Amino acid sequence: MKKLNKYHGVVVPMVTPVTKEGDIDVKAVERIIENFAKYNVSALLMGTTGEGNSVSVEQGVKMIEAASKTANGRITIYTGLTGNCISEQMEAAKKFTAAGADVIAATLPSYYALTPEQMYQYYHNLAETLDIPLMLYNITITTHMSIPLDVIQKLSEHPNIVGLKDSENNLERMEEALKLFADRDDFAYFCGCAANSAKALSLGADGIVPSVGNYLPKIYQDLFIAGVNGDMEQANELQQKTIEIGKINTEGLTLGQSLAGLKVIMNMAGLCETCMLPPLTELDHDTVERIKSQAKDVISQYK
């Protein structure tokens, strides 16, 4: 069995539940967090799945306060930090920390293409400023940049940088990263590409970050436990099941549409409304009905 890092396990990139008026749906936040805690699954607020770039600082504070209060120390509350104005990010991070965030997970500012040295300086300066730990968040599909592994290795030596959430769908890179970080007890590697979860765990990853865990946290917790215990037959079996389930709200849809589809399924499970934050919108009727039809049996089987 793998020796677990302090930061480990299933971390679900949580949706941001909102009302029709665009306010944070606090009761829905409480329901979702309670469901995570039931299965010892942590939450990443305001990541890509959480429409992070569309959440105001005030909304973020409200959401973190509700999540932290409900979690009550049972699970870790990771909080996404995005944006292109560094001074505003720093102020947001202070407010998120005061609201109860346990770890800040920051993506690269993405308006300009950054050099490796600029990437390093951004994260180093942020780590120096924060009062809570920092996790690097690499997601090429939205930032259109990949943080080089040598930059990550250099940053990993900073005492306040505790890990990497890598959502780049690149198996060769993942294998190289885990050669560097799998045996580190001071720097955690989280696989942010859910379809690669079992493979990552077989190579020594500390955690996985699956969006379908928003409504099926248990199946991913079972996959994680199987993976860290070396039961790869079970882990791979669950991996294939989750890949098929994940297609329900992603196949044929853009990233933004897939998030709306995820909320459709969560609404079916009684967790939140289907409302989206602009510029994203709810799905058309036919797509909603297709998702509901395909998700019905899944919810009843795994709930």
mmCIF file of C-alpha atoms in Angstrom:
data_model
loop_
_atom_site.group_PDB
_atom_site.id
_atom_site.type_symbol
_atom_site.label_atom_id
_atom_site.label_comp_id
_atom_site.label_asym_id
_atom_site.label_seq_id
_atom_site.Cartn_x
_atom_site.Cartn_y
_atom_site.Cartn_z
ATOM 1 C CA MET A 1 0.000 0.000 0.000
ATOM 2 C CA LYS A 2 1.255 3.486 -0.881
ATOM 3 C CA LYS A 3 2.242 5.750 2.005
ATOM 4 C CA LEU A 4 -0.247 8.594 1.756
ATOM 5 C CA ASN A 5 0.820 12.225 1.547
ATOM 6 C CA LYS A 6 -0.847 14.733 3.888
ATOM 7 C CA TYR A 7 -2.787 15.928 0.836
ATOM 8 C CA HIS A 8 -4.330 12.893 -0.805
ATOM 9 C CA GLY A 9 -7.487 11.125 -1.872
ATOM 10 C CA VAL A 10 -10.431 12.070 -4.030
ATOM 11 C CA VAL A 11 -10.857 15.815 -4.506
ATOM 12 C CA VAL A 12 -14.000 16.598 -6.464
ATOM 13 C CA PRO A 13 -13.939 19.748 -8.616
ATOM 14 C CA MET A 14 -17.251 20.930 -7.245
ATOM 15 C CA VAL A 15 -19.865 22.734 -9.301
ATOM 16 C CA THR A 16 -20.902 26.191 -8.166
ATOM 17 C CA PRO A 17 -24.616 25.935 -7.323
ATOM 18 C CA VAL A 18 -26.488 29.137 -8.060
ATOM 19 C CA THR A 19 -30.053 30.372 -8.014
ATOM 20 C CA LYS A 20 -31.950 31.786 -10.990
ATOM 21 C CA GLU A 21 -30.916 35.236 -9.748
ATOM 22 C CA GLY A 22 -27.252 34.262 -9.922
ATOM 23 C CA ASP A 23 -26.685 34.092 -6.163
ATOM 24 C CA ILE A 24 -24.793 31.284 -4.449
ATOM 25 C CA ASP A 25 -27.262 28.587 -3.430
ATOM 26 C CA VAL A 26 -26.013 28.070 0.118
ATOM 27 C CA LYS A 27 -28.367 25.174 0.878
ATOM 28 C CA ALA A 28 -27.137 23.349 -2.217
ATOM 29 C CA VAL A 29 -23.526 23.944 -1.183
ATOM 30 C CA GLU A 30 -24.335 22.390 2.176
ATOM 31 C CA ARG A 31 -26.005 19.357 0.551
ATOM 32 C CA ILE A 32 -23.113 18.716 -1.806
ATOM 33 C CA ILE A 33 -20.426 19.101 0.866
ATOM 34 C CA GLU A 34 -22.346 16.843 3.238
ATOM 35 C CA ASN A 35 -22.537 14.204 0.517
ATOM 36 C CA PHE A 36 -18.776 14.499 -0.040
ATOM 37 C CA ALA A 37 -18.002 14.228 3.668
ATOM 38 C CA LYS A 38 -20.128 11.093 3.888
ATOM 39 C CA TYR A 39 -17.592 9.350 1.668
ATOM 40 C CA ASN A 40 -14.465 11.187 2.904
ATOM 41 C CA VAL A 41 -14.156 13.059 -0.390
ATOM 42 C CA SER A 42 -12.710 16.595 -0.402
ATOM 43 C CA ALA A 43 -13.822 19.547 -2.536
ATOM 44 C CA LEU A 44 -12.141 21.928 -4.957
ATOM 45 C CA LEU A 45 -14.271 25.064 -5.131
ATOM 46 C CA MET A 46 -14.212 27.438 -8.104
ATOM 47 C CA GLY A 47 -12.099 25.268 -10.354
ATOM 48 C CA THR A 48 -12.937 24.780 -14.021
ATOM 49 C CA THR A 49 -15.951 22.597 -13.212
ATOM 50 C CA GLY A 50 -16.987 25.268 -10.707
ATOM 51 C CA GLU A 51 -17.080 28.016 -13.369
ATOM 52 C CA GLY A 52 -14.295 29.688 -11.392
ATOM 53 C CA ASN A 53 -13.681 32.575 -13.785
ATOM 54 C CA SER A 54 -17.361 33.582 -13.546
ATOM 55 C CA VAL A 55 -17.557 33.611 -9.737
ATOM 56 C CA SER A 56 -17.061 37.014 -8.113
ATOM 57 C CA VAL A 57 -14.870 37.347 -5.037
ATOM 58 C CA GLU A 58 -17.944 38.081 -2.901
ATOM 59 C CA GLN A 59 -19.709 34.983 -4.234
ATOM 60 C CA GLY A 60 -16.572 32.952 -3.634
ATOM 61 C CA VAL A 61 -16.352 34.070 -0.039
ATOM 62 C CA LYS A 62 -19.992 33.135 0.528
ATOM 63 C CA MET A 63 -19.452 29.711 -1.004
ATOM 64 C CA ILE A 64 -16.261 28.999 0.951
ATOM 65 C CA GLU A 65 -17.886 30.040 4.224
ATOM 66 C CA ALA A 66 -20.793 27.664 3.623
ATOM 67 C CA ALA A 67 -18.531 24.805 2.519
ATOM 68 C CA SER A 68 -16.066 25.247 5.376
ATOM 69 C CA LYS A 69 -18.791 25.466 7.999
ATOM 70 C CA THR A 70 -20.499 22.341 6.667
ATOM 71 C CA ALA A 71 -17.239 20.396 6.322
ATOM 72 C CA ASN A 72 -16.284 21.319 9.901
ATOM 73 C CA GLY A 73 -12.797 19.897 9.455
ATOM 74 C CA ARG A 74 -13.960 16.524 8.125
ATOM 75 C CA ILE A 75 -12.649 17.124 4.606
ATOM 76 C CA THR A 76 -10.194 19.535 2.988
ATOM 77 C CA ILE A 77 -11.552 22.613 1.218
ATOM 78 C CA TYR A 78 -9.348 23.450 -1.762
ATOM 79 C CA THR A 79 -10.181 26.779 -3.385
ATOM 80 C CA GLY A 80 -9.420 27.742 -6.969
ATOM 81 C CA LEU A 81 -7.740 31.039 -7.762
ATOM 82 C CA THR A 82 -7.956 32.392 -11.306
ATOM 83 C CA GLY A 83 -7.593 35.712 -13.065
ATOM 84 C CA ASN A 84 -5.176 37.961 -14.901
ATOM 85 C CA CYS A 85 -4.750 40.860 -12.451
ATOM 86 C CA ILE A 86 -2.237 39.722 -9.841
ATOM 87 C CA SER A 87 -3.067 42.378 -7.247
ATOM 88 C CA GLU A 88 -6.742 41.397 -7.412
ATOM 89 C CA GLN A 89 -5.778 37.737 -7.081
ATOM 90 C CA MET A 90 -3.755 38.492 -3.966
ATOM 91 C CA GLU A 91 -6.697 40.308 -2.380
ATOM 92 C CA ALA A 92 -9.061 37.485 -3.340
ATOM 93 C CA ALA A 93 -6.713 34.914 -1.808
ATOM 94 C CA LYS A 94 -6.693 36.836 1.500
ATOM 95 C CA LYS A 95 -10.495 36.889 1.571
ATOM 96 C CA PHE A 96 -10.749 33.201 0.611
ATOM 97 C CA THR A 97 -8.320 32.321 3.398
ATOM 98 C CA ALA A 98 -10.325 34.299 5.944
ATOM 99 C CA ALA A 99 -13.516 32.590 4.729
ATOM 100 C CA GLY A 100 -12.128 29.155 5.587
ATOM 101 C CA ALA A 101 -10.208 27.799 2.595
ATOM 102 C CA ASP A 102 -7.590 25.193 3.560
ATOM 103 C CA VAL A 103 -5.511 25.248 0.351
ATOM 104 C CA ILE A 104 -5.354 27.628 -2.626
ATOM 105 C CA ALA A 105 -5.129 25.937 -6.053
ATOM 106 C CA ALA A 106 -4.005 28.518 -8.606
ATOM 107 C CA THR A 107 -4.030 28.411 -12.397
ATOM 108 C CA LEU A 108 -1.682 30.505 -14.506
ATOM 109 C CA PRO A 109 -2.815 33.991 -15.534
ATOM 110 C CA SER A 110 -3.608 33.270 -19.171
ATOM 111 C CA TYR A 111 -4.101 36.472 -21.171
ATOM 112 C CA TYR A 112 -0.421 36.522 -22.157
ATOM 113 C CA ALA A 113 1.700 33.529 -23.110
ATOM 114 C CA LEU A 114 4.168 33.230 -20.232
ATOM 115 C CA THR A 115 7.779 32.113 -20.317
ATOM 116 C CA PRO A 116 8.857 29.352 -17.920
ATOM 117 C CA GLU A 117 10.613 31.967 -15.787
ATOM 118 C CA GLN A 118 7.418 34.061 -15.600
ATOM 119 C CA MET A 119 5.455 30.973 -14.570
ATOM 120 C CA TYR A 120 7.993 30.295 -11.846
ATOM 121 C CA GLN A 121 7.934 33.861 -10.565
ATOM 122 C CA TYR A 122 4.127 33.946 -10.501
ATOM 123 C CA TYR A 123 3.825 30.861 -8.310
ATOM 124 C CA HIS A 124 6.851 31.683 -6.156
ATOM 125 C CA ASN A 125 5.546 35.168 -5.375
ATOM 126 C CA LEU A 126 2.072 33.815 -4.650
ATOM 127 C CA ALA A 127 3.453 31.156 -2.297
ATOM 128 C CA GLU A 128 5.423 33.830 -0.447
ATOM 129 C CA THR A 129 2.255 35.886 0.051
ATOM 130 C CA LEU A 130 -0.262 33.237 1.116
ATOM 131 C CA ASP A 131 -1.012 32.333 4.722
ATOM 132 C CA ILE A 132 -2.213 28.862 3.690
ATOM 133 C CA PRO A 133 -0.620 26.216 1.421
ATOM 134 C CA LEU A 134 -0.551 26.613 -2.370
ATOM 135 C CA MET A 135 -1.208 23.916 -4.951
ATOM 136 C CA LEU A 136 -0.119 24.373 -8.562
ATOM 137 C CA TYR A 137 -2.963 23.860 -11.043
ATOM 138 C CA ASN A 138 -1.956 22.954 -14.602
ATOM 139 C CA ILE A 139 -4.854 22.947 -17.071
ATOM 140 C CA THR A 140 -3.898 23.473 -20.684
ATOM 141 C CA ILE A 141 -7.461 23.312 -22.044
ATOM 142 C CA THR A 142 -8.243 26.702 -20.474
ATOM 143 C CA THR A 143 -4.873 28.462 -19.999
ATOM 144 C CA HIS A 144 -3.406 27.174 -23.304
ATOM 145 C CA MET A 145 -0.083 26.787 -21.505
ATOM 146 C CA SER A 146 1.646 23.830 -19.916
ATOM 147 C CA ILE A 147 3.795 24.335 -16.840
ATOM 148 C CA PRO A 148 7.100 22.559 -17.627
ATOM 149 C CA LEU A 149 8.038 19.761 -15.243
ATOM 150 C CA ASP A 150 11.411 21.333 -14.477
ATOM 151 C CA VAL A 151 9.594 24.494 -13.341
ATOM 152 C CA ILE A 152 7.260 22.407 -11.191
ATOM 153 C CA GLN A 153 10.192 20.516 -9.688
ATOM 154 C CA LYS A 154 11.897 23.786 -8.770
ATOM 155 C CA LEU A 155 8.680 25.163 -7.259
ATOM 156 C CA SER A 156 8.111 21.929 -5.335
ATOM 157 C CA GLU A 157 11.048 22.831 -3.108
ATOM 158 C CA HIS A 158 9.192 25.873 -1.759
ATOM 159 C CA PRO A 159 7.915 25.044 1.745
ATOM 160 C CA ASN A 160 4.475 26.535 1.068
ATOM 161 C CA ILE A 161 3.864 24.757 -2.262
ATOM 162 C CA VAL A 162 2.360 21.400 -1.368
ATOM 163 C CA GLY A 163 1.368 19.789 -4.648
ATOM 164 C CA LEU A 164 0.252 19.767 -8.248
ATOM 165 C CA LYS A 165 -3.163 19.217 -9.775
ATOM 166 C CA ASP A 166 -2.313 18.291 -13.345
ATOM 167 C CA SER A 167 -5.277 18.281 -15.726
ATOM 168 C CA GLU A 168 -3.184 17.968 -18.879
ATOM 169 C CA ASN A 169 -4.281 14.826 -20.734
ATOM 170 C CA ASN A 170 -0.772 13.623 -21.543
ATOM 171 C CA LEU A 171 0.172 10.138 -20.336
ATOM 172 C CA GLU A 172 3.877 10.546 -21.129
ATOM 173 C CA ARG A 173 4.018 13.733 -19.070
ATOM 174 C CA MET A 174 2.107 12.068 -16.220
ATOM 175 C CA GLU A 175 4.559 9.174 -16.149
ATOM 176 C CA GLU A 176 7.516 11.548 -16.082
ATOM 177 C CA ALA A 177 5.907 13.647 -13.347
ATOM 178 C CA LEU A 178 5.274 10.637 -11.153
ATOM 179 C CA LYS A 179 8.883 9.508 -11.520
ATOM 180 C CA LEU A 180 9.751 12.851 -9.955
ATOM 181 C CA PHE A 181 7.034 13.163 -7.318
ATOM 182 C CA ALA A 182 5.514 9.761 -6.431
ATOM 183 C CA ASP A 183 7.928 9.148 -3.564
ATOM 184 C CA ARG A 184 7.863 12.691 -2.188
ATOM 185 C CA ASP A 185 6.131 13.032 1.172
ATOM 186 C CA ASP A 186 6.232 16.840 0.961
ATOM 187 C CA PHE A 187 4.712 17.330 -2.502
ATOM 188 C CA ALA A 188 1.510 15.669 -3.728
ATOM 189 C CA TYR A 189 0.537 14.760 -7.283
ATOM 190 C CA PHE A 190 -3.174 14.833 -8.164
ATOM 191 C CA CYS A 191 -4.364 13.497 -11.507
ATOM 192 C CA GLY A 192 -6.856 16.016 -12.898
ATOM 193 C CA CYS A 193 -7.772 13.936 -15.940
ATOM 194 C CA ALA A 194 -10.417 11.573 -14.560
ATOM 195 C CA ALA A 195 -10.022 9.008 -17.360
ATOM 196 C CA ASN A 196 -6.415 8.455 -16.251
ATOM 197 C CA SER A 197 -7.192 8.007 -12.547
ATOM 198 C CA ALA A 198 -6.411 4.283 -12.245
ATOM 199 C CA LYS A 199 -3.221 4.597 -14.277
ATOM 200 C CA ALA A 200 -2.057 7.525 -12.157
ATOM 201 C CA LEU A 201 -2.710 5.641 -8.921
ATOM 202 C CA SER A 202 -0.810 2.611 -10.223
ATOM 203 C CA LEU A 203 2.201 4.913 -10.704
ATOM 204 C CA GLY A 204 1.998 6.417 -7.229
ATOM 205 C CA ALA A 205 -0.289 9.441 -7.534
ATOM 206 C CA ASP A 206 -1.563 10.850 -4.256
ATOM 207 C CA GLY A 207 -5.024 11.723 -5.483
ATOM 208 C CA ILE A 208 -7.546 12.061 -8.274
ATOM 209 C CA VAL A 209 -9.842 14.943 -9.251
ATOM 210 C CA PRO A 210 -12.998 13.641 -11.014
ATOM 211 C CA SER A 211 -15.933 15.894 -11.944
ATOM 212 C CA VAL A 212 -18.433 12.988 -11.999
ATOM 213 C CA GLY A 213 -17.676 12.697 -8.294
ATOM 214 C CA ASN A 214 -20.058 15.632 -7.858
ATOM 215 C CA TYR A 215 -22.947 13.185 -7.871
ATOM 216 C CA LEU A 216 -21.139 9.816 -7.536
ATOM 217 C CA PRO A 217 -18.448 10.377 -4.883
ATOM 218 C CA LYS A 218 -18.522 6.783 -3.636
ATOM 219 C CA ILE A 219 -17.482 5.127 -6.892
ATOM 220 C CA TYR A 220 -14.380 7.310 -7.057
ATOM 221 C CA GLN A 221 -13.553 6.732 -3.404
ATOM 222 C CA ASP A 222 -13.783 2.987 -4.120
ATOM 223 C CA LEU A 223 -11.519 3.464 -7.159
ATOM 224 C CA PHE A 224 -8.992 5.419 -5.077
ATOM 225 C CA ILE A 225 -8.912 2.833 -2.288
ATOM 226 C CA ALA A 226 -8.459 0.008 -4.798
ATOM 227 C CA GLY A 227 -5.671 1.917 -6.519
ATOM 228 C CA VAL A 228 -3.628 2.776 -3.417
ATOM 229 C CA ASN A 229 -4.058 -0.787 -2.150
ATOM 230 C CA GLY A 230 -2.668 -2.170 -5.400
ATOM 231 C CA ASP A 231 -5.905 -3.844 -6.475
ATOM 232 C CA MET A 232 -5.581 -2.690 -10.065
ATOM 233 C CA GLU A 233 -8.125 -5.170 -11.387
ATOM 234 C CA GLN A 234 -10.812 -3.493 -9.286
ATOM 235 C CA ALA A 235 -9.451 -0.012 -9.978
ATOM 236 C CA ASN A 236 -9.426 -0.564 -13.755
ATOM 237 C CA GLU A 237 -12.926 -2.044 -13.676
ATOM 238 C CA LEU A 238 -14.244 1.026 -11.870
ATOM 239 C CA GLN A 239 -12.242 3.246 -14.211
ATOM 240 C CA GLN A 240 -14.026 1.833 -17.252
ATOM 241 C CA LYS A 241 -17.404 2.289 -15.579
ATOM 242 C CA THR A 242 -16.646 5.919 -14.777
ATOM 243 C CA ILE A 243 -15.414 6.620 -18.304
ATOM 244 C CA GLU A 244 -18.740 5.432 -19.720
ATOM 245 C CA ILE A 245 -20.703 7.378 -17.113
ATOM 246 C CA GLY A 246 -18.696 10.500 -17.862
ATOM 247 C CA LYS A 247 -19.755 10.417 -21.504
ATOM 248 C CA ILE A 248 -23.343 11.175 -20.511
ATOM 249 C CA ASN A 249 -22.638 14.864 -19.943
ATOM 250 C CA THR A 250 -19.586 15.310 -22.196
ATOM 251 C CA GLU A 251 -20.016 13.439 -25.480
ATOM 252 C CA GLY A 252 -20.619 15.848 -28.361
ATOM 253 C CA LEU A 253 -20.575 18.891 -26.069
ATOM 254 C CA THR A 254 -18.124 21.716 -25.448
ATOM 255 C CA LEU A 255 -16.464 22.026 -22.041
ATOM 256 C CA GLY A 256 -18.950 24.705 -20.979
ATOM 257 C CA GLN A 257 -21.922 22.669 -22.189
ATOM 258 C CA SER A 258 -20.638 19.607 -20.347
ATOM 259 C CA LEU A 259 -20.715 21.582 -17.090
ATOM 260 C CA ALA A 260 -24.350 22.490 -17.740
ATOM 261 C CA GLY A 261 -24.996 18.812 -18.399
ATOM 262 C CA LEU A 262 -23.378 17.904 -15.099
ATOM 263 C CA LYS A 263 -25.777 20.211 -13.275
ATOM 264 C CA VAL A 264 -28.702 18.535 -15.057
ATOM 265 C CA ILE A 265 -27.645 15.206 -13.545
ATOM 266 C CA MET A 266 -27.017 16.755 -10.143
ATOM 267 C CA ASN A 267 -30.505 18.256 -10.265
ATOM 268 C CA MET A 268 -31.879 14.777 -10.903
ATOM 269 C CA ALA A 269 -29.984 13.601 -7.811
ATOM 270 C CA GLY A 270 -31.538 16.394 -5.738
ATOM 271 C CA LEU A 271 -28.253 18.241 -5.189
ATOM 272 C CA CYS A 272 -28.593 21.585 -7.004
ATOM 273 C CA GLU A 273 -30.442 23.572 -9.659
ATOM 274 C CA THR A 274 -29.420 23.644 -13.322
ATOM 275 C CA CYS A 275 -28.655 27.399 -13.377
ATOM 276 C CA MET A 276 -25.350 28.555 -14.883
ATOM 277 C CA LEU A 277 -23.236 31.670 -14.446
ATOM 278 C CA PRO A 278 -22.795 33.849 -17.566
ATOM 279 C CA PRO A 279 -21.340 33.529 -20.121
ATOM 280 C CA LEU A 280 -22.328 29.839 -19.825
ATOM 281 C CA THR A 281 -25.983 28.949 -20.326
ATOM 282 C CA GLU A 282 -28.327 26.043 -19.684
ATOM 283 C CA LEU A 283 -28.723 23.389 -22.357
ATOM 284 C CA ASP A 284 -31.476 23.123 -24.942
ATOM 285 C CA HIS A 285 -34.490 20.920 -24.217
ATOM 286 C CA ASP A 286 -33.494 17.992 -26.448
ATOM 287 C CA THR A 287 -30.007 17.747 -24.940
ATOM 288 C CA VAL A 288 -31.409 17.919 -21.424
ATOM 289 C CA GLU A 289 -33.854 15.114 -22.176
ATOM 290 C CA ARG A 290 -31.085 12.978 -23.690
ATOM 291 C CA ILE A 291 -28.920 13.426 -20.602
ATOM 292 C CA LYS A 292 -31.816 12.672 -18.257
ATOM 293 C CA SER A 293 -32.645 9.504 -20.152
ATOM 294 C CA GLN A 294 -29.076 8.225 -20.008
ATOM 295 C CA ALA A 295 -28.415 9.284 -16.414
ATOM 296 C CA LYS A 296 -31.573 7.858 -14.852
ATOM 297 C CA ASP A 297 -30.304 4.298 -14.401
ATOM 298 C CA VAL A 298 -26.836 5.454 -13.346
ATOM 299 C CA ILE A 299 -28.209 7.542 -10.482
ATOM 300 C CA SER A 300 -30.458 4.748 -9.242
ATOM 301 C CA GLN A 301 -27.656 2.170 -9.494
ATOM 302 C CA TYR A 302 -24.859 4.072 -7.745
ATOM 303 C CA LYS A 303 -26.630 6.475 -5.395
#
